XYZ file of C-alpha atoms in Angstrom:
399
model
C 0.000 0.000 0.000
C 1.107 3.534 -0.709
C 0.232 4.918 2.713
C 2.346 7.327 4.737
C 2.811 6.267 8.344
C 3.079 7.873 11.769
C 6.846 7.455 11.596
C 6.881 9.560 8.415
C 4.982 12.310 10.226
C 7.211 12.138 13.295
C 10.303 12.371 11.082
C 8.982 15.667 9.701
C 8.563 16.989 13.244
C 5.314 17.581 15.115
C 6.468 19.669 18.068
C 4.023 22.529 18.529
C 1.788 21.261 15.708
C -1.829 20.226 16.184
C -2.384 16.599 15.194
C -5.965 15.379 14.804
C -6.176 11.675 15.659
C -9.237 9.617 14.710
C -9.329 6.885 17.341
C -11.818 4.089 17.948
C -12.825 4.618 21.570
C -16.179 2.891 21.119
C -15.939 0.998 24.396
C -18.745 -0.887 26.155
C -20.312 0.912 29.115
C -22.261 -0.558 32.021
C -25.906 0.423 31.544
C -26.439 1.138 35.236
C -23.240 2.898 36.311
C -21.935 4.142 32.961
C -18.533 2.663 33.834
C -16.263 1.275 31.108
C -16.424 -2.535 31.145
C -13.608 -3.183 28.638
C -10.898 -0.610 27.897
C -9.152 -2.663 25.207
C -9.827 -0.147 22.441
C -8.456 2.712 24.553
C -5.259 0.792 25.261
C -4.904 -0.068 21.568
C -4.401 3.577 20.573
C -1.839 4.347 23.307
C 1.272 3.625 21.170
C 0.221 6.276 18.630
C -0.870 8.857 21.210
C 2.205 8.248 23.353
C 4.553 8.798 20.400
C 2.839 12.075 19.491
C 2.858 13.328 23.092
C 6.536 12.466 23.453
C 7.290 14.346 20.230
C 5.586 17.478 21.591
C 2.473 17.529 19.437
C -0.787 19.129 20.502
C -2.938 16.014 20.196
C -6.654 16.352 19.397
C -8.445 12.995 19.643
C -11.873 12.330 18.156
C -14.052 9.216 18.206
C -17.599 7.917 18.161
C -19.294 5.885 20.866
C -22.464 3.878 20.329
C -25.216 4.923 17.936
C -26.663 8.283 18.985
C -29.038 9.808 16.427
C -26.976 12.798 15.286
C -27.649 14.829 18.452
C -26.200 14.949 21.991
C -27.242 12.006 24.170
C -25.723 11.822 27.685
C -25.631 8.005 27.741
C -23.132 8.066 24.851
C -20.828 10.790 26.204
C -17.082 10.194 25.887
C -16.486 11.843 29.278
C -15.675 8.552 31.094
C -13.364 7.655 28.219
C -11.442 10.921 28.705
C -10.920 10.024 32.364
C -9.687 6.510 31.576
C -7.461 7.726 28.740
C -5.873 10.220 31.132
C -5.199 7.447 33.651
C -3.521 5.301 31.003
C -1.466 8.177 29.601
C -0.481 9.347 33.076
C -1.580 12.930 32.365
C -4.923 14.760 32.274
C -6.898 14.640 29.037
C -8.723 17.905 28.356
C -12.324 17.097 27.465
C -14.433 19.215 25.115
C -18.123 19.001 25.941
C -19.080 19.404 22.289
C -17.662 18.207 18.977
C -16.915 21.347 16.943
C -18.556 24.087 19.047
C -17.292 26.675 21.514
C -15.976 24.120 24.016
C -14.063 22.225 21.318
C -12.557 25.411 19.880
C -11.407 26.741 23.277
C -10.131 23.331 24.438
C -7.995 22.911 21.314
C -6.791 26.525 21.425
C -5.609 26.116 25.033
C -3.539 22.979 24.406
C 0.152 23.183 25.215
C 2.805 21.099 23.478
C 2.557 17.438 24.528
C -0.998 17.761 25.842
C -4.050 15.761 24.751
C -7.652 16.826 24.193
C -10.653 14.600 23.478
C -13.644 15.959 21.581
C -17.171 14.851 22.489
C -18.792 12.000 20.539
C -18.552 12.626 16.780
C -21.976 11.102 16.226
C -23.583 13.875 18.278
C -23.280 15.759 14.984
C -25.455 14.520 12.093
C -22.719 15.459 9.614
C -20.475 12.606 10.809
C -22.599 9.794 9.383
C -24.597 11.726 6.766
C -24.940 10.218 3.309
C -25.241 13.771 1.947
C -21.712 14.655 0.800
C -22.214 18.390 1.335
C -23.396 17.935 4.931
C -20.618 15.457 5.654
C -18.068 17.724 3.998
C -19.158 20.747 6.022
C -18.621 18.798 9.245
C -15.261 17.561 7.959
C -14.226 21.179 7.320
C -14.927 22.030 10.966
C -13.019 18.985 12.248
C -10.061 19.570 9.942
C -9.726 23.105 11.333
C -8.480 21.524 14.586
C -5.438 19.913 12.971
C -2.308 20.639 10.989
C -2.071 16.914 10.227
C -4.370 13.902 10.528
C -3.681 10.403 11.866
C -6.178 7.569 11.398
C -5.741 5.014 14.149
C -9.371 3.832 14.199
C -9.284 0.507 12.383
C -12.697 -0.365 13.793
C -14.185 2.501 11.734
C -12.256 2.299 8.435
C -15.130 0.454 6.753
C -17.403 3.480 7.323
C -17.681 6.347 4.844
C -17.959 8.900 7.635
C -16.707 12.477 7.787
C -13.917 11.852 10.309
C -12.739 8.723 8.463
C -13.192 9.505 4.788
C -13.526 13.271 4.287
C -11.079 14.765 6.812
C -7.975 13.079 5.296
C -8.760 14.818 1.995
C -8.366 18.143 3.823
C -5.145 17.531 5.786
C -1.757 15.827 5.374
C -2.648 12.301 6.497
C -0.955 9.156 7.784
C -1.876 5.770 9.226
C -1.368 5.329 12.957
C 0.464 2.395 14.515
C -2.704 0.396 15.139
C -4.151 0.781 11.625
C -0.789 -0.123 10.086
C -0.489 -3.248 12.234
C -4.062 -4.336 11.464
C -3.557 -4.038 7.707
C -0.205 -5.838 7.838
C -1.733 -8.734 9.792
C -4.886 -9.098 7.699
C -2.925 -8.910 4.456
C -1.098 -12.048 5.630
C -4.433 -13.836 5.682
C -5.445 -12.693 2.204
C -2.150 -13.149 0.376
C -0.423 -16.459 1.099
C -1.302 -17.764 4.581
C 0.815 -20.617 5.880
C -1.196 -23.828 5.678
C -3.256 -25.465 7.010
C -5.378 -22.302 7.260
C -8.305 -22.788 9.662
C -11.078 -20.242 10.211
C -13.477 -20.293 13.162
C -16.726 -18.363 12.724
C -19.409 -17.857 15.367
C -21.928 -15.225 16.322
C -25.652 -15.166 15.858
C -26.493 -14.759 12.171
C -25.379 -16.458 8.976
C -26.508 -13.378 7.039
C -23.889 -11.282 8.863
C -21.111 -13.692 7.842
C -22.332 -14.877 4.434
C -20.045 -12.621 2.390
C -16.941 -13.623 4.331
C -17.869 -17.337 4.132
C -18.220 -16.989 0.357
C -14.845 -15.228 0.163
C -13.038 -17.660 2.462
C -14.334 -21.016 1.230
C -11.980 -21.212 -1.774
C -8.925 -20.279 0.328
C -9.294 -22.016 3.711
C -8.499 -25.619 4.570
C -11.137 -25.936 7.308
C -14.064 -23.691 8.328
C -15.402 -24.353 11.829
C -18.873 -22.949 12.517
C -20.373 -22.435 15.976
C -22.508 -19.854 17.728
C -26.133 -19.145 16.938
C -25.424 -19.273 13.214
C -24.699 -23.014 13.361
C -28.389 -23.824 13.822
C -29.293 -22.549 10.370
C -26.626 -24.877 8.948
C -27.941 -27.767 11.063
C -31.461 -27.041 9.796
C -30.045 -27.167 6.250
C -28.979 -30.741 7.042
C -32.598 -31.560 7.896
C -32.119 -31.550 11.688
C -34.568 -30.319 14.339
C -33.178 -27.189 16.057
C -36.002 -26.549 18.527
C -36.440 -22.880 19.419
C -32.779 -22.073 18.661
C -31.897 -18.980 16.672
C -32.799 -19.710 13.049
C -32.745 -17.668 9.849
C -35.315 -19.529 7.780
C -34.566 -17.513 4.657
C -30.908 -18.621 4.835
C -31.493 -22.380 5.086
C -31.258 -22.983 1.338
C -28.148 -20.782 1.135
C -26.519 -22.848 3.885
C -27.462 -26.071 2.079
C -25.729 -24.774 -1.059
C -22.651 -23.735 0.922
C -22.375 -27.194 2.483
C -22.614 -28.827 -0.943
C -19.927 -26.547 -2.393
C -17.623 -26.758 0.624
C -16.328 -30.207 -0.308
C -16.075 -31.245 3.330
C -14.241 -28.114 4.492
C -17.059 -26.972 6.797
C -17.077 -28.547 10.263
C -20.330 -28.191 12.242
C -21.111 -29.003 15.891
C -21.925 -32.592 16.810
C -23.331 -31.683 20.243
C -24.794 -28.519 21.770
C -25.840 -27.177 25.156
C -29.612 -26.662 25.162
C -31.663 -24.728 27.704
C -35.285 -24.156 28.632
C -34.907 -20.383 28.226
C -32.467 -17.642 27.296
C -31.444 -16.941 30.879
C -28.275 -17.411 32.959
C -30.046 -19.695 35.450
C -32.081 -21.707 32.929
C -32.099 -25.502 33.241
C -29.713 -26.897 30.624
C -27.877 -29.979 29.464
C -25.875 -31.297 26.505
C -27.460 -33.220 23.635
C -26.389 -34.547 20.245
C -27.330 -32.257 17.362
C -29.759 -34.903 16.081
C -31.532 -34.894 19.449
C -32.411 -31.242 20.115
C -35.863 -31.166 21.776
C -38.457 -29.083 19.949
C -39.129 -26.901 23.011
C -35.498 -26.054 23.882
C -32.882 -23.736 22.406
C -29.168 -24.155 21.842
C -26.934 -21.626 23.622
C -23.440 -23.124 23.253
C -21.484 -25.833 21.473
C -20.917 -29.020 23.466
C -17.700 -30.627 24.790
C -17.437 -33.168 21.963
C -17.617 -30.329 19.438
C -14.956 -28.405 21.355
C -12.707 -31.478 21.187
C -13.301 -31.830 17.436
C -12.648 -28.161 16.788
C -9.519 -28.305 18.968
C -8.207 -31.262 16.938
C -8.643 -29.291 13.698
C -6.998 -26.219 15.230
C -4.033 -28.239 16.506
C -3.075 -28.963 12.887
C -3.299 -25.325 11.775
C -0.448 -22.981 10.910
C -2.744 -19.956 10.384
C -5.969 -19.292 12.336
C -8.613 -16.583 12.055
C -11.396 -16.467 14.653
C -14.456 -14.219 14.533
C -17.526 -14.721 16.708
C -18.192 -16.537 19.993
C -19.277 -20.166 20.098
C -22.137 -19.496 22.508
C -23.642 -16.952 24.887
C -20.320 -16.510 26.694
C -21.684 -13.626 28.790
C -23.597 -16.274 30.786
C -21.284 -18.602 32.731
C -23.383 -21.680 31.953
C -22.872 -21.156 28.219
C -19.257 -19.940 28.092
C -17.421 -23.289 27.974
C -17.541 -23.592 24.185
C -16.018 -20.184 23.553
C -13.415 -20.726 26.269
C -12.502 -24.181 24.957
C -12.049 -23.021 21.369
C -10.105 -19.920 22.452
C -7.768 -22.038 24.582
C -7.274 -24.449 21.683
C -6.253 -21.522 19.482
C -3.649 -20.398 22.029
C -2.178 -23.915 22.179
C -1.849 -24.309 18.412
C 1.551 -23.792 16.807
C 0.022 -21.212 14.478
C -0.183 -17.525 13.663
C -3.575 -16.621 15.167
C -5.770 -13.585 14.577
C -8.819 -12.743 16.687
C -11.203 -10.742 14.513
C -12.316 -8.066 16.965
C -15.870 -7.449 18.146
C -17.379 -10.054 20.474
C -14.407 -12.388 20.004
C -11.975 -9.822 21.419
C -14.460 -9.037 24.201
C -14.690 -12.745 25.008
C -10.902 -13.081 25.301
C -10.863 -10.342 27.927
C -14.126 -11.303 29.674
C -12.935 -14.901 30.105
C -9.597 -13.734 31.499
C -7.490 -15.306 28.754
C -3.923 -14.170 28.138
C -4.098 -11.705 25.241
C -0.403 -12.163 24.462
C -0.997 -15.849 23.656
C -2.788 -14.816 20.448
C -0.809 -13.573 17.446
C -3.028 -10.504 17.026
C -6.317 -9.284 18.466
C -8.034 -6.967 16.006
C -9.980 -3.938 17.218
C -12.367 -4.060 14.258
C -14.841 -6.908 13.896
C -16.773 -5.530 10.925
C -13.697 -3.945 9.382
C -11.649 -7.151 9.590
C -14.437 -9.170 7.976
C -14.856 -6.671 5.137
C -11.085 -6.661 4.581
C -11.111 -10.464 4.260
C -14.083 -10.213 1.888
C -11.862 -8.104 -0.379
C -13.983 -4.967 -0.068
C -12.538 -1.486 -0.487
C -12.501 0.121 2.953
C -13.236 3.880 2.682
C -10.864 4.833 5.495
C -7.946 2.924 3.962
C -8.714 4.288 0.488
C -8.686 7.829 1.923
C -5.217 7.265 3.379
C -3.925 5.922 0.064
C -5.025 9.048 -1.811
């Protein structure tokens, strides 16, 4: 790729210059307390921010959080993120209570060399996500006014054609941050010539969400292991009873076609954990996939499936994992995700965790992050990269 990097910008000198950094600080918050429950995305941008601070830049960070409707919404404020970012950087982060208004302008103007400011949630402004190019461009003009240079370190947002991702780099000298560069380097390994056997593990709830990446991966992978809620649509395609499990009826025929074309590459569960209800304390037990009761629903893969998946993973030299194997947030249905994740860490392979719920599961289950080759910060972005799509944020950096 013909993309300039943070090191290129640092070599030119940034002391005293304002550098606008698009970060992905879209962290999960506790609904009751508003506290951050997983700060992984904040920590991921620290190498870029730390390098800029050390070089004496005036660092202006911007990000989205959640899906507010183009207007301020207190539940999606980045204020707690500013506090946590300050703790991790070891210095206060100056927080602007708006995105491009009076508070943002004064906060940026008051920055000293080596200080960091965080603007309020970009999506509090309708121009950030607008499909109208003029409206998006007008917002990009206001954002770009806060920087003398632009750094994109928000891999989790590069698949969005949003003002801060796509339009701002056209208005400022622009480079890729350390995180974005690392993500692209890692994912390009998976799309060029991965060391074989190449095994992909896909989970999550819906086949429709993963259909494009399954289509793209089938010709290139050696094994495709499918768990999570999406497995039940595949099991239904085999003519099995799936009870009240999650099922996309309109995808059954598509799954049947995929299984026929896969030439044995797709490995499905042989046993599942079924429950009386979708609840952490629901009565549950393990059954064979050809014995799912009509009144029960599957919430995890079973131990025999974990063993089969682990055997396939033990042979791999390259692994990509996206999507949990069950409802890992509930302890009773976390064993499948834990078992597969642990099998990935034990394999003598280059492993990539494809962001989103998979990355959250690694941290929620207390697994050693360093035992994976790479944990992506972008679930949707990593999938679209593997599908071969043009990512607007990457295209903007190449221009």
